[in-house]
Tab-separated table of C-alpha atoms in Angstrom:
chain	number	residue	atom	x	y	z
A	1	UNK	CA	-19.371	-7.904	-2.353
A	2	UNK	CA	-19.049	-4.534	-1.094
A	3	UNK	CA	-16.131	-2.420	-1.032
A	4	UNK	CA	-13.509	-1.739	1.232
A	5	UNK	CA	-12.301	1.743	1.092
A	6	UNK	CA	-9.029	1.876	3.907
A	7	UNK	CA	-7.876	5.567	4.750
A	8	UNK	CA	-7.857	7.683	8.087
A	9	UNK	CA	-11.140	8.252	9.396
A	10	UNK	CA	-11.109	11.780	10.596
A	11	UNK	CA	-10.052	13.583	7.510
A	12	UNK	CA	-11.392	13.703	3.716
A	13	UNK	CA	-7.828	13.442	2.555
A	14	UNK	CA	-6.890	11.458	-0.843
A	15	UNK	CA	-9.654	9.103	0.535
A	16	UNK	CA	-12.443	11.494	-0.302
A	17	UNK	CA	-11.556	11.327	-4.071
A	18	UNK	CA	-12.519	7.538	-3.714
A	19	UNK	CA	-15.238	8.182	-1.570
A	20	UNK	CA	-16.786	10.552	-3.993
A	21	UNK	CA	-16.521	7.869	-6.979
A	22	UNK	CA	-18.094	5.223	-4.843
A	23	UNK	CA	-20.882	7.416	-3.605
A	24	UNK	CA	-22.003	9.154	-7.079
A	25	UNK	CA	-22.066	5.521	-8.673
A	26	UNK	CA	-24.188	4.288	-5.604
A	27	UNK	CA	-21.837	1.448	-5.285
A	28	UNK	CA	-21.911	-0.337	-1.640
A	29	UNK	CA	-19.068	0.111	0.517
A	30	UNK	CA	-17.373	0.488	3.826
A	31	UNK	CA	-15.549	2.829	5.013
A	32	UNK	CA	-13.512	1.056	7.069
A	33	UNK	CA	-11.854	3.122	9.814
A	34	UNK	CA	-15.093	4.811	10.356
A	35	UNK	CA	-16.609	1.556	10.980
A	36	UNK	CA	-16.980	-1.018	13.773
A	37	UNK	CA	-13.628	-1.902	14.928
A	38	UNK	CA	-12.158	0.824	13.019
A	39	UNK	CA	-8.916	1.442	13.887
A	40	UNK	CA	-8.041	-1.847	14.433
A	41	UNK	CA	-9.058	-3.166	11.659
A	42	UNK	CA	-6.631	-0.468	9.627
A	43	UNK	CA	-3.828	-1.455	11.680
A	44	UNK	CA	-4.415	-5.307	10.573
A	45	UNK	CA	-4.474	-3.977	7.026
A	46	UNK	CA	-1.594	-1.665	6.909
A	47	UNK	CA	0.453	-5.121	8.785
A	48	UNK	CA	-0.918	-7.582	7.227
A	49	UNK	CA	2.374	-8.984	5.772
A	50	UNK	CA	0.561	-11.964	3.580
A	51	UNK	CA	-0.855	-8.986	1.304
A	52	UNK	CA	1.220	-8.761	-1.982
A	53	UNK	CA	-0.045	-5.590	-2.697
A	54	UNK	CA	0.950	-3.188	0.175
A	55	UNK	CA	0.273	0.074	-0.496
A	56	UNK	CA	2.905	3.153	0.602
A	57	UNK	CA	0.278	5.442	2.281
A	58	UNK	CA	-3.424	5.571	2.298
A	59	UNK	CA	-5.936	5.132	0.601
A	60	UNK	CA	-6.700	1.565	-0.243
A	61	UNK	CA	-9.271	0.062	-1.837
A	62	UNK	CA	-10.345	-3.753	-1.558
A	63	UNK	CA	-12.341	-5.668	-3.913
A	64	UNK	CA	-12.890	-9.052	-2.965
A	65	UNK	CA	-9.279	-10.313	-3.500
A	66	UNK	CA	-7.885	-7.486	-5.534
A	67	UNK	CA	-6.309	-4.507	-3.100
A	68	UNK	CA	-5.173	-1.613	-4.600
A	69	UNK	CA	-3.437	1.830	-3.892
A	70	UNK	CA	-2.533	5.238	-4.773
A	71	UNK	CA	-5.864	7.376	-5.485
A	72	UNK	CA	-5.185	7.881	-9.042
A	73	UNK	CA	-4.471	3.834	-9.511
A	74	UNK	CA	-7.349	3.539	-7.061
A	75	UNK	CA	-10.055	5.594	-9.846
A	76	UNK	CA	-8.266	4.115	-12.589
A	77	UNK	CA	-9.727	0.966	-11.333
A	78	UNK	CA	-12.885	2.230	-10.477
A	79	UNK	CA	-13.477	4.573	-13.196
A	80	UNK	CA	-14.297	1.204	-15.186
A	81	UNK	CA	-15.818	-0.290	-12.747
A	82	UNK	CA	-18.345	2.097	-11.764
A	83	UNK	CA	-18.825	3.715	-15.334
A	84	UNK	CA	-17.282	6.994	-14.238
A	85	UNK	CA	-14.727	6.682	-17.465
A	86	UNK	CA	-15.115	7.011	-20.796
A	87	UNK	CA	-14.489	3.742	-22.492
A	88	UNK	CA	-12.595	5.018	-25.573
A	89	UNK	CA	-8.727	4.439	-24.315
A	90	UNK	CA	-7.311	7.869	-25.649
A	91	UNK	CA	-10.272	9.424	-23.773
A	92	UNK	CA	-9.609	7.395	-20.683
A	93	UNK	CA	-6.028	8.187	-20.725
A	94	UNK	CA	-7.130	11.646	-20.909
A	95	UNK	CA	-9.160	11.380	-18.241
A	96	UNK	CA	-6.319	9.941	-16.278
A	97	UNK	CA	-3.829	12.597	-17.246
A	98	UNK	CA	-6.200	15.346	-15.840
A	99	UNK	CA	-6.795	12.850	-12.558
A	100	UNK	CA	-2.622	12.983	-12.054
A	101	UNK	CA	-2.561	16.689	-12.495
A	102	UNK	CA	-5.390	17.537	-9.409
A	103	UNK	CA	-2.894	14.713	-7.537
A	104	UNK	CA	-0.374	17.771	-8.363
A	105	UNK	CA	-2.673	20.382	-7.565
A	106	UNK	CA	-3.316	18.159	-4.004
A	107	UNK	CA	0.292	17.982	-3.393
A	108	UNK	CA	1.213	21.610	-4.130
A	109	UNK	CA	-1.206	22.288	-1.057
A	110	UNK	CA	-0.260	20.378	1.199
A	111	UNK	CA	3.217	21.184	0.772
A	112	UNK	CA	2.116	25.122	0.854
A	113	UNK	CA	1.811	24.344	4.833
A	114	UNK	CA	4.356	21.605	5.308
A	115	UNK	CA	6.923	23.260	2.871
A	116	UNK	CA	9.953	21.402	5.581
A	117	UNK	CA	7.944	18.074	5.425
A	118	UNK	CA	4.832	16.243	7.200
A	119	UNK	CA	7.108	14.961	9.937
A	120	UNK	CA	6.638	18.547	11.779
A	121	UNK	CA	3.906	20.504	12.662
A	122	UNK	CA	2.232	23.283	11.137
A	123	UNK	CA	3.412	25.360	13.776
A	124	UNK	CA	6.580	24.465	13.358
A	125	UNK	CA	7.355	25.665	10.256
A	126	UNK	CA	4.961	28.579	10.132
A	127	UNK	CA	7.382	31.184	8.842
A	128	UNK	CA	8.511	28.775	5.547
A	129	UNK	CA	4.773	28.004	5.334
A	130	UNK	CA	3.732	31.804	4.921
A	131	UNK	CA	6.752	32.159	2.434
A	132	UNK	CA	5.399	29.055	0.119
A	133	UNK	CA	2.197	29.569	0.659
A	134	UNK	CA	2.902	33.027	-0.939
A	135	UNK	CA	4.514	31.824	-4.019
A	136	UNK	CA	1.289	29.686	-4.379
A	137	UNK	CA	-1.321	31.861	-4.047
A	138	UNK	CA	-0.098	33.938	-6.360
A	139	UNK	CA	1.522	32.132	-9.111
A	140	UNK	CA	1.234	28.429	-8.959
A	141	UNK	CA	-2.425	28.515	-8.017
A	142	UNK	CA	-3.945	30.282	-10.789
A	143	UNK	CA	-1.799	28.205	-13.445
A	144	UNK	CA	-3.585	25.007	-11.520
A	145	UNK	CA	-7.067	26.585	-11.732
A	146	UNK	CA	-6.460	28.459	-15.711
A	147	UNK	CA	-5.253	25.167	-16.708
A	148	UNK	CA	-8.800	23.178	-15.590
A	149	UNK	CA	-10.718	26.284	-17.001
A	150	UNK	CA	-8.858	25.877	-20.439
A	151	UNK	CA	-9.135	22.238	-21.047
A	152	UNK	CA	-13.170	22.862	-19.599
A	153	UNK	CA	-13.592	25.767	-22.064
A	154	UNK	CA	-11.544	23.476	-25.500
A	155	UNK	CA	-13.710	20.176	-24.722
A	156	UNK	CA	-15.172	19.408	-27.884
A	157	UNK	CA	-18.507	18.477	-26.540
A	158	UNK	CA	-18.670	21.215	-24.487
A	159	UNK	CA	-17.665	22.902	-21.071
A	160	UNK	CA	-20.033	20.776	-18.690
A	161	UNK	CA	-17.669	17.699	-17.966
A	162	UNK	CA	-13.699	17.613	-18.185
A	163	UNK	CA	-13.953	14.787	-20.844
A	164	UNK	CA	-16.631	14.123	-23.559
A	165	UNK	CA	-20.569	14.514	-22.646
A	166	UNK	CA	-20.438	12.543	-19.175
A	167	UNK	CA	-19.526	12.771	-15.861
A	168	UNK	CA	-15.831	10.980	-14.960
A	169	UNK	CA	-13.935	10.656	-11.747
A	170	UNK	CA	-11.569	13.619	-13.222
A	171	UNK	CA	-14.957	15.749	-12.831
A	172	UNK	CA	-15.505	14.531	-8.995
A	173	UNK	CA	-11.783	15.268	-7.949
A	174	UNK	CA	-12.115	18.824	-9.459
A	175	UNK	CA	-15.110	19.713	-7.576
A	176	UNK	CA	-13.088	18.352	-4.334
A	177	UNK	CA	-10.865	20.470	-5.394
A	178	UNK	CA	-12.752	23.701	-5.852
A	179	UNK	CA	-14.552	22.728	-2.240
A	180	UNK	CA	-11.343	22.288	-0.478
A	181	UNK	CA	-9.513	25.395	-2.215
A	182	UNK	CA	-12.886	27.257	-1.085
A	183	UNK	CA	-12.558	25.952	2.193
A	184	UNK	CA	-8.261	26.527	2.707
A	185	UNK	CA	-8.084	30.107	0.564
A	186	UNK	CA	-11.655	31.820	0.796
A	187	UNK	CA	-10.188	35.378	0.201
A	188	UNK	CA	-8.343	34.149	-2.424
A	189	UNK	CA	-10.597	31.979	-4.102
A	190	UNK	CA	-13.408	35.142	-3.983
A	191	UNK	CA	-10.808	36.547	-6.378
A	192	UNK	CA	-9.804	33.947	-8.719
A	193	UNK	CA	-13.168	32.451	-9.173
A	194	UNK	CA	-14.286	35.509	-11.360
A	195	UNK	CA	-11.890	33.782	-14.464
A	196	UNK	CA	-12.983	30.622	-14.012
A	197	UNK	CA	-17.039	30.303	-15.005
A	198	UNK	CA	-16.596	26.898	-16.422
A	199	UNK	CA	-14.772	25.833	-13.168
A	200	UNK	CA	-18.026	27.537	-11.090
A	201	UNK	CA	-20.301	25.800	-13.223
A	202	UNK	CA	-19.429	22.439	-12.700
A	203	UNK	CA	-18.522	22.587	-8.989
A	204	UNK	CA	-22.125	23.774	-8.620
A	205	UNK	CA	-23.590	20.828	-10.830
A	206	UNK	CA	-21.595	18.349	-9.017
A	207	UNK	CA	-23.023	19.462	-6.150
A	208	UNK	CA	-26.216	18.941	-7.242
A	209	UNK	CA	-26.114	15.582	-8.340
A	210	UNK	CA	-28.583	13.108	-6.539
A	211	UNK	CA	-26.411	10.786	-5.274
A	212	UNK	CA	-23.994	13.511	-4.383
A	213	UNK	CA	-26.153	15.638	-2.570
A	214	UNK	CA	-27.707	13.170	-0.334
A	215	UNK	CA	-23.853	12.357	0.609
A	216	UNK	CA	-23.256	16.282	1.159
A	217	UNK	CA	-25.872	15.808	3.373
A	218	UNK	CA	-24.671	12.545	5.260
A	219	UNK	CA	-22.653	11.967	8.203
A	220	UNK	CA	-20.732	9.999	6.148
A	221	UNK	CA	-19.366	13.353	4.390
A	222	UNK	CA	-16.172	14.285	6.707
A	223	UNK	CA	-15.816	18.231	7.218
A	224	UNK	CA	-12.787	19.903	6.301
A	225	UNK	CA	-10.509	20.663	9.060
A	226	UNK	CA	-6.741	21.485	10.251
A	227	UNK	CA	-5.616	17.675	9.511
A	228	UNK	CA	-6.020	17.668	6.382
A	229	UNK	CA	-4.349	18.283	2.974
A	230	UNK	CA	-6.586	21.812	2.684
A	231	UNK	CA	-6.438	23.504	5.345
A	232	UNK	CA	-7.651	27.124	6.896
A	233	UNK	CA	-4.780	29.120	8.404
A	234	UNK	CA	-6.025	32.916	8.002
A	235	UNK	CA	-2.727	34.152	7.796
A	236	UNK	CA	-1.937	31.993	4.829
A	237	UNK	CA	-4.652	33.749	2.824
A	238	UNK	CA	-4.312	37.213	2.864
B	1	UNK	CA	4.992	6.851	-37.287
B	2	UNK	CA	8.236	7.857	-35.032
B	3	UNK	CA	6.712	8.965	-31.146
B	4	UNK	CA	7.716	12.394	-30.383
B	5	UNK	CA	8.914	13.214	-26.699
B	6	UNK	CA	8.562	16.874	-25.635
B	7	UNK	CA	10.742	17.718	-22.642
B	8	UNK	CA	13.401	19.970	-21.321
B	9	UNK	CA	16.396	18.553	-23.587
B	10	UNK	CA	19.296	19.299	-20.851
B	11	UNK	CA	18.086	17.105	-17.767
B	12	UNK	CA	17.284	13.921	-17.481
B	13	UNK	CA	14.307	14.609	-15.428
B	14	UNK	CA	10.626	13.312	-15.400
B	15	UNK	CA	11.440	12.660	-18.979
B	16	UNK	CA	14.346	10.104	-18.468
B	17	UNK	CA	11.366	7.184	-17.475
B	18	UNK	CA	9.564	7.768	-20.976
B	19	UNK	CA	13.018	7.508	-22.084
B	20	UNK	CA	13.873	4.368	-20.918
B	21	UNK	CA	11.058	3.017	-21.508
B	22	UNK	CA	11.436	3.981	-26.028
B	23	UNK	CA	14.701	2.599	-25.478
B	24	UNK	CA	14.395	-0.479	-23.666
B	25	UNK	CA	11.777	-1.543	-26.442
B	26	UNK	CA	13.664	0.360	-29.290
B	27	UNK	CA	11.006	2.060	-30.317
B	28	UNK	CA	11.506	4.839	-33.167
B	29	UNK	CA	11.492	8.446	-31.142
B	30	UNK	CA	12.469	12.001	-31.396
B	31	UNK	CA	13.659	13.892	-28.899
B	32	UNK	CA	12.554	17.093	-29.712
B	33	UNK	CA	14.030	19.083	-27.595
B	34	UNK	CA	17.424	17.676	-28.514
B	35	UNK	CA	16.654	17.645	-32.617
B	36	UNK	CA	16.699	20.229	-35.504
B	37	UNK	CA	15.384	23.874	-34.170
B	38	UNK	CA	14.276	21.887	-30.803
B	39	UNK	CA	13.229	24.947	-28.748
B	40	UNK	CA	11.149	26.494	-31.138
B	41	UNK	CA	9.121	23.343	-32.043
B	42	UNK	CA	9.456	22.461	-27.932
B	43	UNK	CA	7.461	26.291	-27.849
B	44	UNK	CA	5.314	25.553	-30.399
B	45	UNK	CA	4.563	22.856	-28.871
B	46	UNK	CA	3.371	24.036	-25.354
B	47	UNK	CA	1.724	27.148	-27.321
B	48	UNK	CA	-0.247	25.058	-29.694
B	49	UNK	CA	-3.640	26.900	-28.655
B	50	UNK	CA	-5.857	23.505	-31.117
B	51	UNK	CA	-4.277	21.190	-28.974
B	52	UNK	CA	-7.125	20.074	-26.803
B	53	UNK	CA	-5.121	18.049	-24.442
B	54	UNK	CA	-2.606	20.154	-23.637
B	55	UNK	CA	-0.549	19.161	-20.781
B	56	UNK	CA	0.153	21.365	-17.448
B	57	UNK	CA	4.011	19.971	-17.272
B	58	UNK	CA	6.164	18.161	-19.811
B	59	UNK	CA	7.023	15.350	-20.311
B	60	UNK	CA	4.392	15.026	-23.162
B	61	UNK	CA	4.426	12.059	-25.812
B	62	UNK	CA	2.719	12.423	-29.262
B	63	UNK	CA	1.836	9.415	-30.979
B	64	UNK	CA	0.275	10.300	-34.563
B	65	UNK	CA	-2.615	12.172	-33.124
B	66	UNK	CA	-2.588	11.197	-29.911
B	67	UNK	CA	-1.210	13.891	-27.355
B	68	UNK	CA	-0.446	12.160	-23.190
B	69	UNK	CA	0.600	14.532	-20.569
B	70	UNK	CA	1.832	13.239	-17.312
B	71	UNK	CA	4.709	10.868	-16.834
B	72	UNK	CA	3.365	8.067	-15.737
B	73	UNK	CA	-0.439	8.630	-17.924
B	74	UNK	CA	2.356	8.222	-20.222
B	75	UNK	CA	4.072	5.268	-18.943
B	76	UNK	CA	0.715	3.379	-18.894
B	77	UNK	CA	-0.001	3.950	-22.342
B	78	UNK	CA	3.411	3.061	-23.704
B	79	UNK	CA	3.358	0.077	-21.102
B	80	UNK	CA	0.655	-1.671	-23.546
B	81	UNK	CA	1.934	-0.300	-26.630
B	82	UNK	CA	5.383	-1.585	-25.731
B	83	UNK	CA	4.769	-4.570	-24.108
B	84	UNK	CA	6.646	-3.313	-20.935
B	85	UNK	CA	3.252	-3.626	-19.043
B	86	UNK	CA	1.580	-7.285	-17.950
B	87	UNK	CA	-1.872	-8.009	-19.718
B	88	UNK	CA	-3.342	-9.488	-16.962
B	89	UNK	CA	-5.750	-6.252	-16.018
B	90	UNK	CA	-4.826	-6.719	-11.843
B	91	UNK	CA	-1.125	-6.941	-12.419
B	92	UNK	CA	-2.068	-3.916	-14.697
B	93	UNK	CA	-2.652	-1.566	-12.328
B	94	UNK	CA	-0.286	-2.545	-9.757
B	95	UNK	CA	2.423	-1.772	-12.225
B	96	UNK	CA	0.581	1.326	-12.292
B	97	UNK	CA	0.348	1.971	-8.550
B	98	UNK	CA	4.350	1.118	-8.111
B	99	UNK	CA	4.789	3.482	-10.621
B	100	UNK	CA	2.798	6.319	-8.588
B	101	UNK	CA	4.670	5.348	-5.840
B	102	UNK	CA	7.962	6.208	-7.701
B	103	UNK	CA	6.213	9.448	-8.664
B	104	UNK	CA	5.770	10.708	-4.982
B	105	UNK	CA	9.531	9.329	-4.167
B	106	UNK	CA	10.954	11.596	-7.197
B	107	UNK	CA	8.399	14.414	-6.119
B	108	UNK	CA	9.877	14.003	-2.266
B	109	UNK	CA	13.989	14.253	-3.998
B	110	UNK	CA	13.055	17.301	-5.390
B	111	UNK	CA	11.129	19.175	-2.507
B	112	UNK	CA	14.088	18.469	-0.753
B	113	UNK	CA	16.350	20.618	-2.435
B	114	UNK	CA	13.483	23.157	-2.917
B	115	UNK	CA	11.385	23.034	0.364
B	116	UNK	CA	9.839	26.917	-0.806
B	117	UNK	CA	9.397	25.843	-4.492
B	118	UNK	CA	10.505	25.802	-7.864
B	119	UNK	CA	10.454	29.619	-8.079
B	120	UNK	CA	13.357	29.959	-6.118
B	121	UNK	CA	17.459	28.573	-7.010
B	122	UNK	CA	18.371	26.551	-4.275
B	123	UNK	CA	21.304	29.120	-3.302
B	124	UNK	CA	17.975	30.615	-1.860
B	125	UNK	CA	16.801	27.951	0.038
B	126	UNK	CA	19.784	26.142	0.916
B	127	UNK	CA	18.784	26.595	4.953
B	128	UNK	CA	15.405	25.439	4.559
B	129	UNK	CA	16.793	22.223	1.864
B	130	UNK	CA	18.915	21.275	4.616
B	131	UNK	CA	16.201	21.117	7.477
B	132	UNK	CA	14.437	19.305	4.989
B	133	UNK	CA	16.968	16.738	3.139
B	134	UNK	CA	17.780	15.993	6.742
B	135	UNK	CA	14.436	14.314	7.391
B	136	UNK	CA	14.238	13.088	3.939
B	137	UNK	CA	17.322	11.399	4.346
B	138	UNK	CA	17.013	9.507	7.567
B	139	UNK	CA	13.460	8.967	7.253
B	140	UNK	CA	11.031	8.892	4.054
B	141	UNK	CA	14.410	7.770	1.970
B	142	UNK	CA	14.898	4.644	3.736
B	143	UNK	CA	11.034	4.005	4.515
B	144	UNK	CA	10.468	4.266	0.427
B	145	UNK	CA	13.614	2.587	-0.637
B	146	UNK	CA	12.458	-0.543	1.625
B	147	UNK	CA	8.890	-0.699	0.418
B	148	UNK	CA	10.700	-1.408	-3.209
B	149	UNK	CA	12.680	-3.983	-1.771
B	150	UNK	CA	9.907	-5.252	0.510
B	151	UNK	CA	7.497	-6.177	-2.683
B	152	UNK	CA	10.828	-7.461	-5.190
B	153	UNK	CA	11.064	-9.826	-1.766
B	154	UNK	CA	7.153	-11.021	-1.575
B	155	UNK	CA	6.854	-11.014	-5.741
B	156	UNK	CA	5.404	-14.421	-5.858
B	157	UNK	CA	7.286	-14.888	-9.146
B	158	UNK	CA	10.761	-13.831	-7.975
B	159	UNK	CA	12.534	-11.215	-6.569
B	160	UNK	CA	14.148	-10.293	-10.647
B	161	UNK	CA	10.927	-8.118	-11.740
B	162	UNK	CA	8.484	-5.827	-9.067
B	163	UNK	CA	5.676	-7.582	-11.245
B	164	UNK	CA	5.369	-11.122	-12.855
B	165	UNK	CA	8.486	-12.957	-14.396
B	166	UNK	CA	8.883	-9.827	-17.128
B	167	UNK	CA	10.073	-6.513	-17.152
B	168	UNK	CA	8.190	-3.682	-17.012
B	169	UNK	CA	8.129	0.462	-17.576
B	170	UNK	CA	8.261	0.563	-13.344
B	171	UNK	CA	11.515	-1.641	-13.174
B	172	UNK	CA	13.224	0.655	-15.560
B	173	UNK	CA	11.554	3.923	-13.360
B	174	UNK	CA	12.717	2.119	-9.854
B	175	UNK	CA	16.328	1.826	-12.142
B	176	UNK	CA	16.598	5.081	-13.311
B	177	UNK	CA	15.475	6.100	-9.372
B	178	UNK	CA	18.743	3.905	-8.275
B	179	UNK	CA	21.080	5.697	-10.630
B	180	UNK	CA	19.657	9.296	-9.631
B	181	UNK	CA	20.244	8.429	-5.991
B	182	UNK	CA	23.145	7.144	-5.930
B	183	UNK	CA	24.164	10.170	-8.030
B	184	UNK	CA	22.784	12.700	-5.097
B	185	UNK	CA	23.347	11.295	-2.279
B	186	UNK	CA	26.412	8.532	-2.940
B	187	UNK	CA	27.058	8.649	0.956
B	188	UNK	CA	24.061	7.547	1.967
B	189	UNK	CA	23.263	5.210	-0.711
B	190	UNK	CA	26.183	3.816	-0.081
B	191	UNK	CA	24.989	3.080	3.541
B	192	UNK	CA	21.559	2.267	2.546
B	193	UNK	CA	22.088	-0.213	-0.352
B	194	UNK	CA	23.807	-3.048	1.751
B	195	UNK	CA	19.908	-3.567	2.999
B	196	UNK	CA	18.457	-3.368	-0.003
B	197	UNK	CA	20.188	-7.238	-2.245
B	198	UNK	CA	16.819	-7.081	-4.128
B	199	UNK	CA	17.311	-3.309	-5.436
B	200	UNK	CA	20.695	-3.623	-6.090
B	201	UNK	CA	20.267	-6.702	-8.478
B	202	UNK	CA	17.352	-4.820	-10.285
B	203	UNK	CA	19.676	-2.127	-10.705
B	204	UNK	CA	22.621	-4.203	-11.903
B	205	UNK	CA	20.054	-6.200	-13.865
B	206	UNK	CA	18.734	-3.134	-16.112
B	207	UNK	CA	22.307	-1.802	-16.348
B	208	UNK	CA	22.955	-4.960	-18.400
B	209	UNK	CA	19.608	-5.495	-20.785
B	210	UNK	CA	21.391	-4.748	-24.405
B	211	UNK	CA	19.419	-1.614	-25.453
B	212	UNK	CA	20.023	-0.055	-22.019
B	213	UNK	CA	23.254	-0.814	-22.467
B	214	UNK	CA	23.613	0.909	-25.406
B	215	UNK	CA	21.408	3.753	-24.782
B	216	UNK	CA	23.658	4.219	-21.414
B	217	UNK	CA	26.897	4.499	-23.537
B	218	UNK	CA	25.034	6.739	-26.116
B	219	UNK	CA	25.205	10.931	-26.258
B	220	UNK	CA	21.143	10.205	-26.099
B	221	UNK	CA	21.476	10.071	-22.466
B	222	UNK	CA	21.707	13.366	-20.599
B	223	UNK	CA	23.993	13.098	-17.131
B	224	UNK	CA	22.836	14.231	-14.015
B	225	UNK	CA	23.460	17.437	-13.466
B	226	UNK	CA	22.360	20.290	-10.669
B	227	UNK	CA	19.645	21.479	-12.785
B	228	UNK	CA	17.619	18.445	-12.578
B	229	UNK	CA	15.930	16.584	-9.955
B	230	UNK	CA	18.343	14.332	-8.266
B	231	UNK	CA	21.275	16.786	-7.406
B	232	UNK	CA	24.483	16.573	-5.841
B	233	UNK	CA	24.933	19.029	-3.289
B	234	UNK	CA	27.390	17.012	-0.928
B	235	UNK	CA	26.204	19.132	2.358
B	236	UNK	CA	22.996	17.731	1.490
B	237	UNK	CA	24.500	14.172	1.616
B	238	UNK	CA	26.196	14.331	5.330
């Protein structure tokens, strides 16, 4: 049975973290908001008050009976699923450890352009935004990004992949990451990308993957835009 | 061989949940930060350079060899190795995803109080914390607070335990969340918690268990204080 996948439709968002997993490991799924019925069908889901599992925001993921959220939870699941985890369980805790610190990464930049909460506008809060956003260009951003390129450059079998010899969801989120960052901060990112080869490297090979780049390719592939978690306000990257 | 928690030895903190969870199962621990010559070996620690899974924020556990950043990476290995997590691998990971949940609800108490970031004291950020506490306060509070009690209510088991019949490492997180609210913000807890029969028992229940009991009474348990990440700042709690 295929997969259910429940998130907004018009943004890659957390959801593209799952989407990513599901579309390297060629696993069948819908996307459900994007599909027939769409937005109905994610109201019935978010409401439906028989399901013991509710999540607190979106994304979701169904599997037959078992529905699950949070997008670290979500890969968790689907990491062993899907073989995109290493099977050893200090290595997959690992793995998991490094999933929970993009989630950090996400957060900090979102919050870098809702720094008084997601219940206002961008606009509304444009003057704290440029003062956060500050603070994380230049400080908290490069500890995010020198932290990936460390634990790239110490893996004992080697810089390719976050953890051991093959690809994991960890390695997936991180190039989201690195495409979002280069989408949200492309001044920035110009800059910073010069320390972080390893970081470069594996972007670009993710990128190249079969199953990936057919998806790059794909309508089903959301562009980044202002509704999302990374976003391009000019004035925030100077 | 004794677990070793590295944290910040004079908050309760992120660390408090790995806490709980060593004590509810009296598990042999050090807190190093607390112990003999604690900040150098906490330093030593964070600036061990052969450590190959070095984490990007404390808490960190060691256990023998193994090294697990990330609270609750943390949580859900101790959750097996504790038996404070349910076998059964669905119940698993929704443990897991209530525990991610508590994660963004003690990420959202302390953007509140630091809307610009952790670079700054509060005393320089106090307009901004109050735009944004405000919001927090009437809104995402509440909204969190009743997804808890919504799933103690549907728990198909009972309302005693957010998972199963047994307690697990996310009861004693949604406990310790209790106490820190009702530390910061005793007005509106006060308020909030006649909706909430489910929560309160959980927290009354946990109170009582006899090693939280005795860890509660011990000098092993840090108070709040306005260094951590529930604070009491009562013109945040209006």
């Amino acid at each position: 049975m295929a997969y259910e996948l429940y998130y907004w439709g018009e943004i890659p968002g957390r959801g593209e973290f799952v989407r990513l997993a599901l579309e390297e490991a060629g696993a069948a799924y819908t996307d459900v908001a994007r599909g027939k019925s769409g937005q109905r069908r994610l109201s019935a889901f978010l409401n439906d008050a028989k399901n013991t599992h509710p999540t607190f925001a979106l994304p979701a993921l169904k599997d037959g009976d078992t529905v699950i959220g949070q997008t670290a939870a979500i890969l968790l699941y689907l990491g062993d699923k899907l073989r995109l985890a290493p099977k050893n369980p200090e290595q997959r805790v690992w793995t998991h450890q490094i999933q929970l610190t993009v989630a950090d990464l996400v957060n900090a930049v979102h919050d870098a352009h809702h720094p008084l909460g997601a219940h206002l506008y961008y606009e509304d809060q444009q003057e704290e935004a440029a003062k956060r956003t500050a603070a994380f260009r230049s400080k908290r951003l490069p500890q995010f990004l020198q932290w990936f390129e460390t634990i790239l450059a110490n893996n004992p079998e080697g810089p390719a992949c976050l953890v051991g010899s093959k690809l994991t969801y960890a390695d997936l989120s991180l190039f989201q990451v690195m495409e979002g960052l280069t989408y949200a901060f492309p001044k920035r990112m110009a800059t910073l990308r010069r320390r972080l080869p390893h970081l470069k490297a594996l972007h670009a090979a993710v990128a190249e993957r079969p199953n990936i780049q057919i998806y790059l390719a794909s309508p089903r592939r959301i562009p980044f835009n202002t509704d999302g978690i990374f976003r391009h306000y000019p004035e925030l990257d100077v």
